[in-house]
Amino acid sequence: QVQLVQSGGGLAQAGGSLRLSCKASGLPFSNYAMAWFRQAPGKEREFVAAVRWPSGTTDYGDSVKGRFAISRDSTRNTVYLQMNSLKPEDAAVYYCAAKLGVSTTTPIAYRYWGQGTQVTVSS
């Protein structure tokens, strides 16, 4: 049974940092991808970052390049999102997701999802 459990999030001041975690169970340790998406009220779900097993290849949405970093701990099957230089427009519910095979930036392609966590950024 596949399960993704998220932790982290909360409130940060503009320019500050937050770190999100997502631990997956029931997934293979190769040939899959884990990703972060976010969704603000009234907006569509937006791709943030992804990392693939086994290559470790990463991908970022244009709006977060240079500020956010995705990383993985393969021994724990966990993915992290380090968010730096936060902006008010980064405020959203952040979701961890996973899929088998090649990574994509399209949320409907991801079969498994975490519960979501709120990120609030004060101006």
PDB file of C-alpha atoms in Angstrom:
ATOM      1  CA  GLN A   1       0.000   0.000   0.000  1.00  0.00           C
ATOM      2  CA  VAL A   2       1.441   3.362  -1.060  1.00  0.00           C
ATOM      3  CA  GLN A   3       1.342   6.180   1.454  1.00  0.00           C
ATOM      4  CA  LEU A   4       2.876   9.662   1.405  1.00  0.00           C
ATOM      5  CA  VAL A   5       3.090  11.500   4.715  1.00  0.00           C
ATOM      6  CA  GLN A   6       4.069  15.157   4.775  1.00  0.00           C
ATOM      7  CA  SER A   7       5.485  17.315   7.536  1.00  0.00           C
ATOM      8  CA  GLY A   8       6.675  20.885   7.840  1.00  0.00           C
ATOM      9  CA  GLY A   9       5.078  24.050   6.599  1.00  0.00           C
ATOM     10  CA  GLY A  10       3.719  26.854   8.690  1.00  0.00           C
ATOM     11  CA  LEU A  11       4.201  30.595   8.798  1.00  0.00           C
ATOM     12  CA  ALA A  12       7.258  32.458   7.582  1.00  0.00           C
ATOM     13  CA  GLN A  13       8.114  36.083   6.997  1.00  0.00           C
ATOM     14  CA  ALA A  14       8.856  37.252   3.480  1.00  0.00           C
ATOM     15  CA  GLY A  15      12.509  36.526   2.813  1.00  0.00           C
ATOM     16  CA  GLY A  16      12.547  33.671   5.311  1.00  0.00           C
ATOM     17  CA  SER A  17      12.792  29.913   4.912  1.00  0.00           C
ATOM     18  CA  LEU A  18      10.786  26.758   5.498  1.00  0.00           C
ATOM     19  CA  ARG A  19      11.526  23.084   4.943  1.00  0.00           C
ATOM     20  CA  LEU A  20       8.978  20.460   3.936  1.00  0.00           C
ATOM     21  CA  SER A  21       9.363  16.697   4.170  1.00  0.00           C
ATOM     22  CA  CYS A  22       7.523  13.832   2.528  1.00  0.00           C
ATOM     23  CA  LYS A  23       8.092  10.207   3.427  1.00  0.00           C
ATOM     24  CA  ALA A  24       6.815   7.546   1.058  1.00  0.00           C
ATOM     25  CA  SER A  25       6.093   3.925   1.818  1.00  0.00           C
ATOM     26  CA  GLY A  26       5.155   1.123  -0.531  1.00  0.00           C
ATOM     27  CA  LEU A  27       7.101   2.555  -3.496  1.00  0.00           C
ATOM     28  CA  PRO A  28      10.101   0.982  -5.189  1.00  0.00           C
ATOM     29  CA  PHE A  29      13.493   2.576  -4.686  1.00  0.00           C
ATOM     30  CA  SER A  30      14.066   2.936  -8.411  1.00  0.00           C
ATOM     31  CA  ASN A  31      12.184   3.974 -11.540  1.00  0.00           C
ATOM     32  CA  TYR A  32       9.824   6.457  -9.937  1.00  0.00           C
ATOM     33  CA  ALA A  33       9.558  10.167  -9.283  1.00  0.00           C
ATOM     34  CA  MET A  34       8.494  12.332  -6.379  1.00  0.00           C
ATOM     35  CA  ALA A  35       7.414  15.914  -6.766  1.00  0.00           C
ATOM     36  CA  TRP A  36       6.045  18.960  -5.020  1.00  0.00           C
ATOM     37  CA  PHE A  37       3.018  20.895  -6.221  1.00  0.00           C
ATOM     38  CA  ARG A  38       1.247  23.857  -4.689  1.00  0.00           C
ATOM     39  CA  GLN A  39      -2.215  25.323  -4.949  1.00  0.00           C
ATOM     40  CA  ALA A  40      -3.317  28.751  -3.806  1.00  0.00           C
ATOM     41  CA  PRO A  41      -6.990  29.658  -3.323  1.00  0.00           C
ATOM     42  CA  GLY A  42      -8.719  30.172  -6.651  1.00  0.00           C
ATOM     43  CA  LYS A  43      -5.713  29.000  -8.670  1.00  0.00           C
ATOM     44  CA  GLU A  44      -4.769  25.789 -10.433  1.00  0.00           C
ATOM     45  CA  ARG A  45      -2.304  23.354  -8.943  1.00  0.00           C
ATOM     46  CA  GLU A  46       1.225  24.439  -9.898  1.00  0.00           C
ATOM     47  CA  PHE A  47       4.365  22.370 -10.370  1.00  0.00           C
ATOM     48  CA  VAL A  48       7.159  23.290  -7.960  1.00  0.00           C
ATOM     49  CA  ALA A  49       9.918  20.677  -8.149  1.00  0.00           C
ATOM     50  CA  ALA A  50      10.574  17.000  -8.826  1.00  0.00           C
ATOM     51  CA  VAL A  51      13.317  14.444  -8.345  1.00  0.00           C
ATOM     52  CA  ARG A  52      13.616  11.052  -9.995  1.00  0.00           C
ATOM     53  CA  TRP A  53      14.874   7.681  -8.799  1.00  0.00           C
ATOM     54  CA  PRO A  54      17.374   6.258  -9.592  1.00  0.00           C
ATOM     55  CA  SER A  55      19.027   9.090 -11.549  1.00  0.00           C
ATOM     56  CA  GLY A  56      18.483  11.883  -9.029  1.00  0.00           C
ATOM     57  CA  THR A  57      17.595  14.262 -11.847  1.00  0.00           C
ATOM     58  CA  THR A  58      15.772  17.351 -10.599  1.00  0.00           C
ATOM     59  CA  ASP A  59      13.405  19.807 -12.214  1.00  0.00           C
ATOM     60  CA  TYR A  60      12.010  23.128 -10.978  1.00  0.00           C
ATOM     61  CA  GLY A  61       9.205  25.426 -11.859  1.00  0.00           C
ATOM     62  CA  ASP A  62      10.364  28.749 -13.239  1.00  0.00           C
ATOM     63  CA  SER A  63       8.888  30.721 -10.350  1.00  0.00           C
ATOM     64  CA  VAL A  64      11.034  28.948  -7.728  1.00  0.00           C
ATOM     65  CA  LYS A  65      14.347  28.418  -9.524  1.00  0.00           C
ATOM     66  CA  GLY A  66      17.243  29.747  -7.489  1.00  0.00           C
ATOM     67  CA  ARG A  67      15.158  29.884  -4.298  1.00  0.00           C
ATOM     68  CA  PHE A  68      13.853  26.365  -3.664  1.00  0.00           C
ATOM     69  CA  ALA A  69      15.811  23.114  -3.592  1.00  0.00           C
ATOM     70  CA  ILE A  70      14.490  19.573  -3.741  1.00  0.00           C
ATOM     71  CA  SER A  71      16.556  16.766  -2.276  1.00  0.00           C
ATOM     72  CA  ARG A  72      16.136  13.096  -1.539  1.00  0.00           C
ATOM     73  CA  ASP A  73      17.158  10.529   1.028  1.00  0.00           C
ATOM     74  CA  SER A  74      16.958   7.240  -0.820  1.00  0.00           C
ATOM     75  CA  THR A  75      17.625   5.132   2.271  1.00  0.00           C
ATOM     76  CA  ARG A  76      14.501   6.561   3.906  1.00  0.00           C
ATOM     77  CA  ASN A  77      12.517   7.054   0.676  1.00  0.00           C
ATOM     78  CA  THR A  78      12.008  10.675   1.671  1.00  0.00           C
ATOM     79  CA  VAL A  79      11.975  13.879  -0.323  1.00  0.00           C
ATOM     80  CA  TYR A  80      12.527  17.382   1.037  1.00  0.00           C
ATOM     81  CA  LEU A  81      11.756  20.845  -0.214  1.00  0.00           C
ATOM     82  CA  GLN A  82      13.956  23.619   1.148  1.00  0.00           C
ATOM     83  CA  MET A  83      12.230  26.935   0.502  1.00  0.00           C
ATOM     84  CA  ASN A  84      14.386  30.039   0.796  1.00  0.00           C
ATOM     85  CA  SER A  85      13.773  33.713   0.060  1.00  0.00           C
ATOM     86  CA  LEU A  86      10.052  33.171   0.455  1.00  0.00           C
ATOM     87  CA  LYS A  87       7.689  35.589  -1.225  1.00  0.00           C
ATOM     88  CA  PRO A  88       4.026  36.280  -0.457  1.00  0.00           C
ATOM     89  CA  GLU A  89       3.092  34.616  -3.752  1.00  0.00           C
ATOM     90  CA  ASP A  90       4.623  31.366  -2.449  1.00  0.00           C
ATOM     91  CA  ALA A  91       1.764  31.033   0.032  1.00  0.00           C
ATOM     92  CA  ALA A  92      -0.276  27.953  -0.837  1.00  0.00           C
ATOM     93  CA  VAL A  93      -1.107  24.431   0.194  1.00  0.00           C
ATOM     94  CA  TYR A  94       1.892  22.312  -0.778  1.00  0.00           C
ATOM     95  CA  TYR A  95       1.370  18.711  -1.851  1.00  0.00           C
ATOM     96  CA  CYS A  96       3.839  15.887  -2.173  1.00  0.00           C
ATOM     97  CA  ALA A  97       3.184  13.491  -5.048  1.00  0.00           C
ATOM     98  CA  ALA A  98       4.652  10.340  -6.549  1.00  0.00           C
ATOM     99  CA  LYS A  99       4.392   8.394  -9.765  1.00  0.00           C
ATOM    100  CA  LEU A 100       6.041   5.420 -11.366  1.00  0.00           C
ATOM    101  CA  GLY A 101       8.302   5.977 -14.338  1.00  0.00           C
ATOM    102  CA  VAL A 102       9.299   9.294 -15.839  1.00  0.00           C
ATOM    103  CA  SER A 103       8.668  12.519 -13.958  1.00  0.00           C
ATOM    104  CA  THR A 104       6.372  15.168 -15.388  1.00  0.00           C
ATOM    105  CA  THR A 105       5.137  18.614 -14.424  1.00  0.00           C
ATOM    106  CA  THR A 106       1.493  17.662 -14.896  1.00  0.00           C
ATOM    107  CA  PRO A 107      -0.369  16.966 -11.640  1.00  0.00           C
ATOM    108  CA  ILE A 108      -2.901  14.593 -13.205  1.00  0.00           C
ATOM    109  CA  ALA A 109      -0.040  12.239 -14.107  1.00  0.00           C
ATOM    110  CA  TYR A 110       0.765  11.592 -10.445  1.00  0.00           C
ATOM    111  CA  ARG A 111      -1.072   8.696  -8.900  1.00  0.00           C
ATOM    112  CA  TYR A 112      -0.149   9.130  -5.233  1.00  0.00           C
ATOM    113  CA  TRP A 113      -0.516  12.250  -3.098  1.00  0.00           C
ATOM    114  CA  GLY A 114       0.280  13.432   0.382  1.00  0.00           C
ATOM    115  CA  GLN A 115      -2.229  15.162   2.611  1.00  0.00           C
ATOM    116  CA  GLY A 116      -0.997  18.687   1.883  1.00  0.00           C
ATOM    117  CA  THR A 117       0.455  21.283   4.213  1.00  0.00           C
ATOM    118  CA  GLN A 118      -0.217  25.009   4.442  1.00  0.00           C
ATOM    119  CA  VAL A 119       2.579  27.486   3.817  1.00  0.00           C
ATOM    120  CA  THR A 120       1.782  31.058   4.792  1.00  0.00           C
ATOM    121  CA  VAL A 121       4.117  33.950   4.031  1.00  0.00           C
ATOM    122  CA  SER A 122       3.640  37.283   5.748  1.00  0.00           C
ATOM    123  CA  SER A 123       4.573  40.491   3.974  1.00  0.00           C
TER     124      SER A 123
END
